[in-house]
Amino acid sequence: MTTLTARWFRCSQPLPRAAFRLFCLPYAGAGAGVFHPWPAALAPGVEVVGVQLPGRENRIVEPSEIDLSELATAVADAAAADNRPYALYGHSLGARLAFEVVRRLRRTGASLPVRLYVGAARAPHLRGSAMFDGLSRLSDDELVARVVAGGGVPEAVADEPELLELLLPTLRADFTWLDDYVYQPEPPLPVPITAFAGTLDQAVSMEQMAAWQQHTTAGFVLHRVDGAHFFLQDRLTDLTALLAADLMTAGGVR
């Protein structure tokens, strides 16, 4: 990997013979470590590559602000260096980032993914109140309370002041990006979109997930997962089974 791609990606189990690579973007405040259990569930057909956003884990010393252009360039470089088809999975914040990355890849003529997977994130053109909206404008205590209540931070972490001190700048930067996000209309993507909605998700409704359909001309599928907003943790087996089955149907798409 180049220096750029090495900084942005973490692959705990390299599988150079796997048919697909799956780049995974985490939710607000989280790092690539969220996806550490995924290789065991998706191997040997899928190589899981966690996207490491700045300000967390091995990038903890960096400012937490996300450079979307650099991220898109890193994905393009990684895809160009590897001849296998690839897909993107983004959860919550990660879904919005993944969507914008694919749009930037299209603008630059870079290789596009065979699938865009989005989990627990309303379609980008939709606005309105939700559990995690407006958090960047709250006090530290209020921000933490809302995120803990929504399941985004374990209570054990919330009870440790030193851990919270490390996490708060990243949470605030991530929610600032989300709160400041303004959707700019473009033609739908020529990439199939598969959406995953938690049946118990109080932050994103099934209708808001279904609205992703208008952002693709290449096919749309909505899966219901029995779980709340962070079903990627609580229902990992169900989610990865759906991902694996879907990717195996994508072999001819490029």
C-alpha positions as CSV (number, residue, x, y, z in Angstrom):
1,M,0.0,0.0,0.0
2,T,1.1,3.6,-0.5
3,T,1.5,5.9,2.4
4,L,-1.9,7.4,1.8
5,T,-3.8,4.1,1.7
6,A,-1.8,2.7,4.6
7,R,-2.9,5.6,6.7
8,W,-6.6,5.3,5.8
9,F,-7.0,1.5,5.9
10,R,-6.6,-1.4,8.4
11,C,-6.8,-5.0,7.3
12,S,-6.5,-7.4,10.2
13,Q,-6.7,-10.5,8.0
14,P,-5.3,-10.0,4.5
15,L,-6.9,-12.4,1.9
16,P,-5.2,-11.7,-1.4
17,R,-7.1,-14.6,-3.0
18,A,-10.5,-13.5,-1.8
19,A,-12.9,-12.7,-4.7
20,F,-13.9,-9.3,-3.2
21,R,-12.6,-6.5,-1.0
22,L,-15.1,-4.8,1.3
23,F,-14.1,-1.3,2.6
24,C,-16.0,-0.6,5.8
25,L,-16.7,2.9,7.2
26,P,-17.7,3.2,10.8
27,Y,-20.3,5.2,12.7
28,A,-19.6,8.5,14.5
29,G,-16.8,8.3,17.1
30,A,-15.7,4.8,16.0
31,G,-12.6,3.5,14.3
32,A,-11.7,0.6,12.0
33,G,-11.6,-1.7,15.1
34,V,-15.4,-1.9,15.0
35,F,-15.0,-4.2,12.0
36,H,-12.3,-6.5,13.6
37,P,-14.8,-9.4,14.0
38,W,-15.9,-9.2,10.4
39,P,-13.2,-11.2,8.6
40,A,-14.0,-14.3,10.6
41,A,-17.6,-14.0,9.4
42,L,-16.9,-13.2,5.7
43,A,-13.7,-15.1,4.9
44,P,-12.6,-16.7,2.7
45,G,-14.5,-15.0,-0.1
46,V,-14.3,-11.4,1.2
47,E,-11.3,-9.4,2.4
48,V,-12.5,-6.9,4.9
49,V,-10.7,-3.5,5.0
50,G,-11.6,-1.1,7.8
51,V,-11.5,2.6,7.0
52,Q,-9.5,4.4,9.6
53,L,-10.8,7.9,10.0
54,P,-8.5,10.5,11.6
55,G,-8.5,11.1,15.3
56,R,-9.0,7.6,16.5
57,E,-7.1,4.4,17.2
58,N,-3.7,4.5,15.4
59,R,-4.6,8.0,14.1
60,I,-5.5,9.3,17.6
61,V,-2.9,12.1,17.4
62,E,-4.4,13.6,14.3
63,P,-7.2,16.2,14.2
64,S,-10.6,14.4,13.9
65,E,-11.8,16.4,10.9
66,I,-12.6,14.2,7.9
67,D,-11.0,15.1,4.5
68,L,-13.5,13.5,2.1
69,S,-11.3,14.3,-0.9
70,E,-8.3,12.5,0.6
71,L,-10.5,9.6,1.6
72,A,-11.9,9.2,-1.9
73,T,-8.4,9.4,-3.4
74,A,-7.2,6.7,-0.9
75,V,-10.1,4.4,-2.0
76,A,-9.4,5.1,-5.7
77,D,-5.7,4.3,-5.2
78,A,-6.4,1.1,-3.2
79,A,-8.9,-0.1,-5.9
80,A,-6.5,0.7,-8.7
81,A,-3.7,-1.2,-7.0
82,D,-5.8,-4.3,-6.8
83,N,-7.6,-6.0,-9.7
84,R,-10.4,-7.4,-7.6
85,P,-13.9,-6.0,-7.5
86,Y,-14.7,-4.1,-4.3
87,A,-17.7,-2.8,-2.4
88,L,-18.2,-0.2,0.3
89,Y,-20.2,-0.6,3.5
90,G,-21.0,2.4,5.7
91,H,-22.9,2.5,8.9
92,S,-24.7,5.6,10.0
93,L,-22.1,8.4,9.5
94,G,-20.1,5.9,7.5
95,A,-23.0,5.4,5.0
96,R,-23.2,9.1,4.3
97,L,-19.4,9.2,3.8
98,A,-19.4,6.1,1.6
99,F,-22.1,7.7,-0.6
100,E,-20.1,10.9,-1.1
101,V,-17.0,8.9,-1.8
102,V,-18.7,7.0,-4.6
103,R,-19.9,10.3,-6.1
104,R,-16.4,11.7,-6.0
105,L,-15.1,8.5,-7.6
106,R,-17.6,8.9,-10.5
107,R,-16.6,12.6,-11.0
108,T,-12.9,11.6,-11.3
109,G,-13.5,8.6,-13.6
110,A,-12.1,6.2,-11.0
111,S,-13.2,2.5,-10.7
112,L,-16.6,2.3,-9.0
113,P,-17.6,-0.4,-6.5
114,V,-19.8,-3.3,-7.4
115,R,-22.1,-2.4,-4.5
116,L,-22.7,0.4,-2.1
117,Y,-24.0,-1.0,1.2
118,V,-25.6,1.5,3.6
119,G,-26.7,0.7,7.2
120,A,-28.8,2.7,9.7
121,A,-28.6,6.0,7.8
122,R,-31.5,8.0,6.2
123,A,-31.2,8.7,2.5
124,P,-28.9,11.7,2.0
125,H,-31.5,14.0,0.5
126,L,-33.8,13.7,3.6
127,R,-33.7,16.1,6.5
128,G,-35.5,16.3,9.7
129,S,-35.2,15.6,13.4
130,A,-33.7,12.4,14.6
131,M,-32.0,10.9,17.7
132,F,-28.5,11.9,16.6
133,D,-29.2,15.3,14.8
134,G,-27.9,18.5,16.2
135,L,-25.5,16.9,18.7
136,S,-22.5,19.0,17.7
137,R,-24.4,22.1,19.1
138,L,-24.9,20.6,22.5
139,S,-22.7,20.8,25.6
140,D,-20.2,17.9,26.2
141,D,-22.4,16.4,28.9
142,E,-25.6,16.6,26.7
143,L,-23.7,15.2,23.7
144,V,-22.4,12.2,25.7
145,A,-25.8,11.6,27.3
146,R,-27.6,11.5,23.9
147,V,-25.0,9.2,22.3
148,V,-24.9,6.8,25.3
149,A,-28.7,6.7,25.3
150,G,-28.7,5.8,21.6
151,G,-26.1,3.1,22.2
152,G,-23.3,4.8,20.4
153,V,-20.9,4.8,23.4
154,P,-20.8,1.9,25.9
155,E,-21.7,3.1,29.4
156,A,-18.4,1.8,30.7
157,V,-16.6,4.3,28.5
158,A,-19.0,7.1,29.4
159,D,-18.1,6.5,33.1
160,E,-14.4,6.9,32.5
161,P,-13.5,10.6,32.3
162,E,-10.1,9.9,30.6
163,L,-11.6,7.8,27.9
164,L,-14.3,10.3,27.3
165,E,-11.8,13.1,27.0
166,L,-10.1,11.2,24.2
167,L,-13.4,10.4,22.5
168,L,-15.2,13.7,22.7
169,P,-13.3,15.6,20.1
170,T,-13.9,12.8,17.6
171,L,-17.6,12.6,18.4
172,R,-18.0,16.4,18.1
173,A,-16.1,16.5,14.8
174,D,-18.1,13.6,13.3
175,F,-21.5,15.1,14.4
176,T,-20.4,18.5,13.1
177,W,-19.7,16.9,9.7
178,L,-23.2,15.4,9.8
179,D,-24.9,18.5,11.1
180,D,-23.2,20.7,8.4
181,Y,-23.9,18.2,5.6
182,V,-25.9,19.7,2.7
183,Y,-27.0,17.3,0.0
184,Q,-26.1,18.5,-3.5
185,P,-28.3,16.9,-6.2
186,E,-26.5,14.8,-8.8
187,P,-27.7,12.1,-11.2
188,P,-28.3,8.7,-9.5
189,L,-25.3,6.4,-9.2
190,P,-24.7,3.6,-11.7
191,V,-24.0,1.4,-8.7
192,P,-26.4,-1.0,-7.0
193,I,-27.4,0.1,-3.5
194,T,-28.2,-2.4,-0.8
195,A,-29.6,-0.9,2.4
196,F,-29.9,-2.4,5.9
197,A,-32.5,-1.1,8.3
198,G,-32.8,-2.0,12.0
199,T,-36.4,-3.0,12.8
200,L,-35.9,-1.4,16.3
201,D,-33.9,1.6,15.1
202,Q,-35.3,4.8,16.8
203,A,-33.0,7.1,14.9
204,V,-33.7,6.0,11.3
205,S,-37.1,4.8,10.0
206,M,-37.7,2.1,7.4
207,E,-39.1,4.8,5.1
208,Q,-36.0,6.9,5.4
209,M,-33.9,3.8,4.5
210,A,-36.1,2.9,1.6
211,A,-35.6,6.4,0.1
212,W,-32.0,5.4,-0.8
213,Q,-33.7,3.8,-3.9
214,Q,-33.8,7.1,-5.7
215,H,-30.0,7.4,-5.6
216,T,-29.3,4.5,-8.0
217,T,-30.1,3.4,-11.5
218,A,-28.6,0.0,-11.0
219,G,-30.9,-1.7,-8.6
220,F,-31.9,-1.4,-5.0
221,V,-32.6,-3.8,-2.2
222,L,-33.7,-3.1,1.4
223,H,-33.0,-5.7,4.1
224,R,-34.7,-5.6,7.5
225,V,-32.4,-6.6,10.3
226,D,-33.8,-7.5,13.7
227,G,-32.1,-4.9,15.9
228,A,-31.7,-1.3,16.8
229,H,-29.4,1.4,15.4
230,F,-26.2,-0.5,16.1
231,F,-27.3,-3.9,14.7
232,L,-23.8,-4.3,13.1
233,Q,-22.8,-5.3,16.7
234,D,-25.9,-7.0,18.0
235,R,-26.8,-8.8,14.8
236,L,-23.4,-9.3,13.2
237,T,-24.1,-12.9,12.1
238,D,-27.3,-11.9,10.4
239,L,-25.7,-8.8,8.7
240,T,-22.6,-10.6,7.4
241,A,-24.7,-13.5,6.1
242,L,-26.7,-11.0,4.0
243,L,-23.6,-9.2,2.9
244,A,-21.8,-12.4,1.8
245,A,-24.8,-13.7,-0.1
246,D,-25.3,-10.4,-1.9
247,L,-21.6,-10.1,-2.8
248,M,-21.6,-13.5,-4.4
249,T,-24.3,-12.3,-6.8
250,A,-22.2,-9.2,-7.8
251,G,-19.4,-11.0,-9.6
252,G,-20.4,-9.9,-13.0
253,V,-21.0,-6.3,-12.0
254,R,-18.1,-3.8,-12.5
